[in-house]
Amino acid sequence: MHIRGGSSKGLYFLASDLPSDTQERDQILLSAIGRDDRQIDGLGGGDPLTSKVAIVGPSLRPDADVDFLFVQIVVGENRVDTTPNCGNILAGVGAFALEAGLLKATHPCTLIAVNMLNSDKLCELIVETPDGNITYDGDTSIDGVPGFSAPLICNYLDLAGAVCGALFPSKHFTDTVHGTDVTCIDNGMPLVLIKASDFGLSGRESPAELNANDELKQRLETLRLTLGPMMNLGDVKAKSVPKMCLISAPTQGGLINTRTFIPHVCHAAVGVLGAVSVATACLFKDTVTAGLVAMPQGDTVTLSVEHPSGEFSVQFHLDRSQNLPRVDKAGVVRTARLLSRGTLYI
Ligand code: NQM
């Protein structure tokens, strides 16, 4: 099936329809999405946000309903990356599991526990299924997607260090690398935060403007390659993480403003887990967000992360019983839609 999940879209496969040999599997996925930068001979759209794959099957974990593996096809490089997860493609997993008959829907909603294989963490999806049938119609709008659809809730449990093994994998709130202050964080997505002003930018530039700035992209890549091993990710030359996020003060009443490189192209919006990781950094006073953000107070907080095409709100349930706050649950609202189902020729 071809499904829009949040502000991305991808091909969703039943795990049982793909070979278990990963090399053979990856060749099929590359042929399906496309191998060149325009992906002219496949179904991708030449953009990282439309070059994604979900592989879904029944879960062996007693506390999960389905297993989900996310695969990023790296545009124009004829290779795949399974290191990060993707919160947008995850949003379509509930629809796929129901449409494919992996699960039976209940009325009026269906709760689906997804085991995210990329990180071995759980996410609860709450999908609208009136009378036991999935509906895509509704009045919820998300930035980056035109129109309105049925809302679906994604509640992430225990994301800290999902990919890098620790929330602050470099063991510091702030590091200074090549003369630049950075915060390395992983609350679901490995991210490097840098103040836009450190590069002489306002942080309000358009993605097109930033994508045309070769000197900026070179400086970001130099930092990324140095920070990869410090974040327990090893050599990240061929990996799509860490993503690089330029931060600045909010301009629309939100918590913080962002421009995220994923990792070489500036995102038109912000990734789901990317937004969760940025918002998490804002809870700690010694990260590079200090001075830019009003520190969130309270145990349940809704935080708005501004991005080039609007804002993305995350709701955190915090445990403040220890010295430092801990995000117990991160909730986001997304929408998804089945675009097509059929036979793929490779
Ligand atoms: O951060 C883009 C997207 C994403 C990933 C990316 C995502 C996430 O917008 O959870 O959703 O960071 O490559 O789909």
Short mmCIF file of C-alpha atoms and ligand atoms in Angstrom, two decimals:
data_model
loop_
_atom_site.label_atom_id
_atom_site.label_comp_id
_atom_site.label_asym_id
_atom_site.label_seq_id
_atom_site.Cartn_x
_atom_site.Cartn_y
_atom_site.Cartn_z
CA MET A 1 0.00 0.00 0.00
CA HIS A 2 1.03 3.58 -0.60
CA ILE A 3 0.07 5.57 2.50
CA ARG A 4 0.53 9.17 3.57
CA GLY A 5 1.66 9.06 7.18
CA GLY A 6 1.66 12.55 8.72
CA SER A 7 3.63 14.85 6.42
CA SER A 8 5.53 12.01 4.71
CA LYS A 9 4.43 9.20 2.44
CA GLY A 10 5.78 5.76 1.84
CA LEU A 11 5.29 2.20 0.68
CA TYR A 12 3.96 -0.14 3.36
CA PHE A 13 4.79 -3.85 3.04
CA LEU A 14 3.75 -6.93 4.97
CA ALA A 15 6.93 -8.39 6.43
CA SER A 16 5.82 -11.79 5.14
CA ASP A 17 5.81 -10.47 1.54
CA LEU A 18 9.53 -9.57 1.62
CA PRO A 19 12.57 -11.86 1.74
CA SER A 20 14.13 -12.30 5.18
CA ASP A 21 17.61 -11.81 3.69
CA THR A 22 18.21 -8.08 4.26
CA GLN A 23 20.41 -7.58 1.18
CA GLU A 24 17.81 -9.12 -1.08
CA ARG A 25 15.09 -7.14 0.69
CA ASP A 26 16.95 -3.84 0.27
CA GLN A 27 17.39 -4.42 -3.47
CA ILE A 28 13.62 -4.85 -3.79
CA LEU A 29 12.98 -1.67 -1.78
CA LEU A 30 15.45 0.32 -3.88
CA SER A 31 13.78 -0.86 -7.07
CA ALA A 32 10.37 -0.02 -5.61
CA ILE A 33 11.24 3.57 -4.63
CA GLY A 34 13.91 4.33 -7.25
CA ARG A 35 17.67 4.44 -7.35
CA ASP A 36 18.56 7.76 -9.02
CA ASP A 37 18.03 11.26 -7.66
CA ARG A 38 14.71 11.72 -9.49
CA GLN A 39 13.58 8.16 -8.67
CA ILE A 40 12.17 8.13 -12.19
CA ASP A 41 11.96 4.33 -12.33
CA GLY A 42 10.23 3.92 -8.97
CA LEU A 43 7.44 5.29 -6.81
CA GLY A 44 9.46 7.77 -4.70
CA GLY A 45 9.29 11.48 -5.40
CA GLY A 46 12.98 12.43 -5.33
CA ASP A 47 12.55 13.85 -1.81
CA PRO A 48 13.58 12.24 1.51
CA LEU A 49 10.00 12.68 2.78
CA THR A 50 8.54 10.61 -0.07
CA SER A 51 11.29 7.95 -0.19
CA LYS A 52 10.24 5.92 2.80
CA VAL A 53 9.24 2.35 3.50
CA ALA A 54 7.40 0.63 6.35
CA ILE A 55 7.65 -3.12 6.93
CA VAL A 56 4.90 -4.35 9.23
CA GLY A 57 4.01 -7.74 10.71
CA PRO A 58 2.60 -9.40 13.80
CA SER A 59 4.71 -8.81 16.90
CA LEU A 60 6.40 -11.44 19.03
CA ARG A 61 6.46 -9.01 21.96
CA PRO A 62 3.61 -9.77 24.37
CA ASP A 63 2.99 -6.04 24.98
CA ALA A 64 2.82 -5.14 21.26
CA ASP A 65 0.31 -5.79 18.49
CA VAL A 66 2.56 -5.22 15.49
CA ASP A 67 6.25 -4.85 14.66
CA PHE A 68 7.28 -1.92 12.45
CA LEU A 69 10.62 -1.43 10.74
CA PHE A 70 11.25 1.93 9.07
CA VAL A 71 13.55 2.06 6.05
CA GLN A 72 14.78 5.37 4.60
CA ILE A 73 15.79 5.19 0.95
CA VAL A 74 18.65 7.66 0.60
CA VAL A 75 17.73 9.79 -2.42
CA GLY A 76 20.11 9.43 -5.35
CA GLU A 77 22.57 7.20 -3.47
CA ASN A 78 21.12 3.78 -4.29
CA ARG A 79 21.19 2.68 -0.65
CA VAL A 80 18.95 2.38 2.40
CA ASP A 81 19.32 3.40 6.04
CA THR A 82 17.51 1.67 8.89
CA THR A 83 19.26 3.57 11.72
CA PRO A 84 16.55 6.14 12.54
CA ASN A 85 12.85 5.73 13.13
CA CYS A 86 10.22 7.95 11.48
CA GLY A 87 7.27 9.26 13.44
CA ASN A 88 5.37 10.26 10.31
CA ILE A 89 5.55 6.88 8.62
CA LEU A 90 4.70 5.32 12.00
CA ALA A 91 1.43 7.30 11.91
CA GLY A 92 0.33 5.21 8.90
CA VAL A 93 1.12 1.86 10.52
CA GLY A 94 -2.27 1.63 12.24
CA ALA A 95 -4.12 2.19 8.97
CA PHE A 96 -1.95 -0.40 7.22
CA ALA A 97 -2.38 -3.02 9.97
CA LEU A 98 -6.17 -2.63 9.83
CA GLU A 99 -6.41 -2.46 6.02
CA ALA A 100 -4.16 -5.51 5.68
CA GLY A 101 -6.25 -7.47 8.18
CA LEU A 102 -3.42 -7.89 10.70
CA LEU A 103 -5.72 -6.55 13.44
CA LYS A 104 -9.44 -6.19 14.03
CA ALA A 105 -10.82 -2.73 14.72
CA THR A 106 -13.03 -1.89 17.71
CA HIS A 107 -15.66 0.88 18.11
CA PRO A 108 -15.16 3.88 18.18
CA CYS A 109 -11.34 3.77 18.33
CA THR A 110 -8.69 1.10 18.09
CA LEU A 111 -5.62 1.17 20.31
CA ILE A 112 -2.60 -0.35 18.56
CA ALA A 113 0.68 -0.95 20.37
CA VAL A 114 3.51 -0.72 17.85
CA ASN A 115 6.93 -2.19 18.53
CA MET A 116 9.30 0.14 16.66
CA LEU A 117 12.05 -2.24 15.57
CA ASN A 118 14.53 0.54 14.70
CA SER A 119 14.69 1.50 18.37
CA ASP A 120 13.00 -1.42 20.17
CA LYS A 121 10.59 1.03 21.82
CA LEU A 122 6.81 1.12 21.98
CA CYS A 123 4.31 3.62 20.64
CA GLU A 124 0.55 3.49 21.23
CA LEU A 125 -1.55 4.60 18.26
CA ILE A 126 -5.18 5.54 18.75
CA VAL A 127 -6.96 5.27 15.41
CA GLU A 128 -10.56 6.37 14.74
CA THR A 129 -12.58 3.30 13.74
CA PRO A 130 -16.32 4.05 14.09
CA ASP A 131 -18.41 0.84 13.92
CA GLY A 132 -15.18 -1.09 13.53
CA ASN A 133 -14.17 0.55 10.23
CA ILE A 134 -11.19 2.81 9.77
CA THR A 135 -12.09 6.31 8.66
CA TYR A 136 -9.79 8.84 7.02
CA ASP A 137 -12.36 11.65 7.09
CA GLY A 138 -12.25 14.26 9.79
CA ASP A 139 -11.55 17.88 10.59
CA THR A 140 -7.94 17.73 11.73
CA SER A 141 -5.33 19.62 9.79
CA ILE A 142 -1.57 19.25 10.23
CA ASP A 143 1.06 21.62 8.87
CA GLY A 144 2.71 20.37 5.71
CA VAL A 145 -0.45 18.58 4.50
CA PRO A 146 -3.33 20.34 2.70
CA GLY A 147 -6.91 19.65 3.79
CA PHE A 148 -8.47 17.83 6.72
CA SER A 149 -8.52 14.21 7.88
CA ALA A 150 -9.36 12.05 10.90
CA PRO A 151 -6.97 12.68 13.79
CA LEU A 152 -4.82 9.92 15.16
CA ILE A 153 -2.89 10.05 18.39
CA CYS A 154 0.64 8.69 18.74
CA ASN A 155 1.78 8.23 22.33
CA TYR A 156 5.48 7.44 22.54
CA LEU A 157 6.67 5.69 25.67
CA ASP A 158 10.23 5.90 26.94
CA LEU A 159 12.10 7.37 23.98
CA ALA A 160 15.28 8.53 25.71
CA GLY A 161 18.38 7.23 23.96
CA ALA A 162 16.31 5.23 21.46
CA VAL A 163 19.08 5.25 18.84
CA CYS A 164 22.22 6.45 20.66
CA GLY A 165 21.72 4.68 24.01
CA ALA A 166 21.49 7.88 26.08
CA LEU A 167 19.42 11.07 26.04
CA PHE A 168 22.58 13.16 25.93
CA PRO A 169 24.89 10.68 24.18
CA SER A 170 28.01 12.89 24.32
CA LYS A 171 27.48 12.97 28.13
CA HIS A 172 27.25 16.78 28.14
CA PHE A 173 24.37 19.22 27.78
CA THR A 174 26.56 21.35 25.53
CA ASP A 175 29.79 20.54 23.64
CA THR A 176 32.05 22.91 21.77
CA VAL A 177 33.25 21.38 18.50
CA HIS A 178 35.23 23.21 15.80
CA GLY A 179 34.53 26.40 17.80
CA THR A 180 30.72 25.94 17.70
CA ASP A 181 28.47 25.21 20.70
CA VAL A 182 26.18 22.23 20.07
CA THR A 183 23.73 20.08 22.02
CA CYS A 184 23.58 16.43 21.03
CA ILE A 185 20.28 14.82 22.05
CA ASP A 186 18.32 11.66 21.28
CA ASN A 187 14.75 11.54 22.53
CA GLY A 188 13.66 9.30 19.68
CA MET A 189 15.72 11.00 16.96
CA PRO A 190 19.46 11.77 17.17
CA LEU A 191 19.73 15.49 16.69
CA VAL A 192 22.42 18.15 16.90
CA LEU A 193 21.13 21.57 17.95
CA ILE A 194 23.04 24.69 16.94
CA LYS A 195 22.04 28.32 17.29
CA ALA A 196 21.34 29.76 13.82
CA SER A 197 23.01 33.00 14.96
CA ASP A 198 26.31 31.11 15.37
CA PHE A 199 26.30 30.79 11.56
CA GLY A 200 25.26 34.41 11.04
CA LEU A 201 21.69 33.34 10.22
CA SER A 202 18.35 34.54 11.61
CA GLY A 203 16.88 31.03 11.61
CA ARG A 204 13.88 32.32 9.64
CA GLU A 205 15.44 31.64 6.19
CA SER A 206 13.41 29.45 3.83
CA PRO A 207 14.49 25.84 3.17
CA ALA A 208 15.28 26.83 -0.46
CA GLU A 209 17.60 29.59 0.74
CA LEU A 210 19.35 27.28 3.20
CA ASN A 211 19.61 24.45 0.66
CA ALA A 212 21.39 26.86 -1.69
CA ASN A 213 23.94 27.81 0.99
CA ASP A 214 26.83 25.45 0.19
CA GLU A 215 29.15 26.91 2.82
CA LEU A 216 26.55 26.30 5.56
CA LYS A 217 25.95 22.73 4.38
CA GLN A 218 29.69 22.05 4.36
CA ARG A 219 30.08 23.38 7.92
CA LEU A 220 27.13 21.32 9.13
CA GLU A 221 28.55 18.17 7.55
CA THR A 222 31.98 18.74 9.13
CA LEU A 223 30.32 19.02 12.55
CA ARG A 224 28.09 15.99 11.86
CA LEU A 225 30.99 13.74 10.93
CA THR A 226 32.88 14.74 14.09
CA LEU A 227 29.85 14.34 16.34
CA GLY A 228 28.66 10.97 14.97
CA PRO A 229 31.19 8.91 16.97
CA MET A 230 30.68 11.15 20.04
CA MET A 231 26.97 10.24 19.86
CA ASN A 232 27.72 6.47 19.74
CA LEU A 233 26.68 6.36 16.09
CA GLY A 234 30.12 5.53 14.70
CA ASP A 235 31.03 6.77 11.24
CA VAL A 236 27.89 8.61 10.05
CA LYS A 237 29.06 9.42 6.51
CA ALA A 238 26.52 6.98 5.04
CA LYS A 239 23.89 7.40 7.78
CA SER A 240 20.91 9.73 7.80
CA VAL A 241 21.45 10.56 11.49
CA PRO A 242 22.25 12.69 13.37
CA LYS A 243 20.01 15.33 11.81
CA MET A 244 21.25 18.90 12.19
CA CYS A 245 18.86 21.46 13.63
CA LEU A 246 19.35 25.24 13.53
CA ILE A 247 17.45 26.86 16.38
CA SER A 248 16.36 30.43 17.05
CA ALA A 249 13.86 32.32 19.20
CA PRO A 250 10.20 31.63 18.36
CA THR A 251 8.37 34.10 16.13
CA GLN A 252 4.77 32.78 16.34
CA GLY A 253 4.33 32.39 20.09
CA GLY A 254 5.79 28.86 20.14
CA LEU A 255 8.56 27.38 22.27
CA ILE A 256 11.39 27.48 19.74
CA ASN A 257 11.94 28.00 16.00
CA THR A 258 13.72 25.34 13.89
CA ARG A 259 15.30 24.59 10.52
CA THR A 260 16.25 20.89 10.40
CA PHE A 261 18.64 19.28 7.92
CA ILE A 262 17.74 15.58 7.41
CA PRO A 263 20.73 15.49 7.30
CA HIS A 264 21.75 17.20 4.02
CA VAL A 265 18.45 18.67 2.86
CA CYS A 266 16.46 21.19 4.88
CA HIS A 267 13.12 19.70 6.00
CA ALA A 268 10.00 21.52 4.71
CA ALA A 269 8.62 21.18 8.26
CA VAL A 270 10.10 19.09 11.10
CA GLY A 271 10.05 15.34 11.77
CA VAL A 272 7.84 13.99 14.57
CA LEU A 273 10.62 12.56 16.68
CA GLY A 274 12.82 15.44 15.61
CA ALA A 275 10.27 17.82 17.20
CA VAL A 276 10.10 15.65 20.32
CA SER A 277 13.90 15.76 20.65
CA VAL A 278 14.12 19.56 20.15
CA ALA A 279 11.34 20.17 22.67
CA THR A 280 13.08 17.87 25.15
CA ALA A 281 16.32 19.86 24.90
CA CYS A 282 14.32 22.95 25.94
CA LEU A 283 13.57 21.32 29.32
CA PHE A 284 17.24 21.52 30.33
CA LYS A 285 18.77 24.86 31.24
CA ASP A 286 22.33 24.03 30.16
CA THR A 287 21.64 23.16 26.53
CA VAL A 288 22.17 25.57 23.63
CA THR A 289 18.47 26.43 23.86
CA ALA A 290 19.23 28.54 26.98
CA GLY A 291 18.37 32.18 26.44
CA LEU A 292 16.17 31.40 23.42
CA VAL A 293 13.26 29.68 25.15
CA ALA A 294 10.96 30.25 28.10
CA MET A 295 11.55 27.13 30.20
CA PRO A 296 8.35 25.00 30.31
CA GLN A 297 6.84 24.52 33.81
CA GLY A 298 4.42 21.84 35.08
CA ASP A 299 4.05 18.06 34.68
CA THR A 300 1.87 18.00 31.56
CA VAL A 301 3.02 20.52 28.98
CA THR A 302 2.08 21.20 25.37
CA LEU A 303 5.06 22.58 23.50
CA SER A 304 4.98 24.15 20.06
CA VAL A 305 8.01 23.68 17.80
CA GLU A 306 8.00 26.22 14.97
CA HIS A 307 9.31 25.16 11.54
CA PRO A 308 9.37 26.53 7.96
CA SER A 309 5.73 25.65 7.20
CA GLY A 310 4.07 26.24 10.58
CA GLU A 311 4.36 24.59 13.96
CA PHE A 312 4.27 21.13 15.51
CA SER A 313 2.81 20.60 18.98
CA VAL A 314 3.95 17.83 21.30
CA GLN A 315 2.43 16.96 24.64
CA PHE A 316 4.79 15.74 27.34
CA HIS A 317 3.98 13.95 30.58
CA LEU A 318 6.97 14.73 32.75
CA ASP A 319 8.36 13.09 35.83
CA ARG A 320 9.95 15.84 37.91
CA SER A 321 10.55 13.74 41.02
CA GLN A 322 14.33 13.63 40.40
CA ASN A 323 16.89 16.40 39.91
CA LEU A 324 16.33 16.52 36.16
CA PRO A 325 13.00 16.23 34.33
CA ARG A 326 12.17 12.98 32.50
CA VAL A 327 9.72 12.64 29.61
CA ASP A 328 7.52 9.63 30.50
CA LYS A 329 5.20 9.95 27.53
CA ALA A 330 5.30 12.13 24.42
CA GLY A 331 2.03 12.51 22.53
CA VAL A 332 1.52 13.93 19.04
CA VAL A 333 -1.50 14.35 16.77
CA ARG A 334 -1.10 13.20 13.17
CA THR A 335 -3.33 12.18 10.29
CA ALA A 336 -2.82 9.47 7.66
CA ARG A 337 -4.51 8.34 4.46
CA LEU A 338 -4.43 5.27 2.29
CA LEU A 339 -3.45 6.50 -1.20
CA SER A 340 -3.43 3.23 -3.13
CA ARG A 341 -3.02 -0.51 -2.82
CA GLY A 342 -1.95 -2.88 -5.53
CA THR A 343 0.77 -4.81 -7.26
CA LEU A 344 4.27 -3.45 -7.40
CA TYR A 345 6.53 -4.36 -10.34
CA ILE A 346 10.25 -4.38 -9.66
O1 NQM B 1 11.53 12.74 13.05
C1 NQM B 1 11.99 13.36 8.53
C2 NQM B 1 9.62 13.13 8.62
C3 NQM B 1 10.96 12.81 9.14
C4 NQM B 1 11.16 11.87 10.21
C5 NQM B 1 13.32 13.11 8.83
C6 NQM B 1 10.16 11.89 11.30
C7 NQM B 1 10.63 11.94 12.70
O2 NQM B 1 9.20 14.27 8.63
O3 NQM B 1 10.05 11.19 13.49
O4 NQM B 1 8.97 11.85 11.09
O5 NQM B 1 13.77 13.53 9.90
O6 NQM B 1 13.99 12.51 7.97
O7 NQM B 1 8.90 12.23 8.16
#
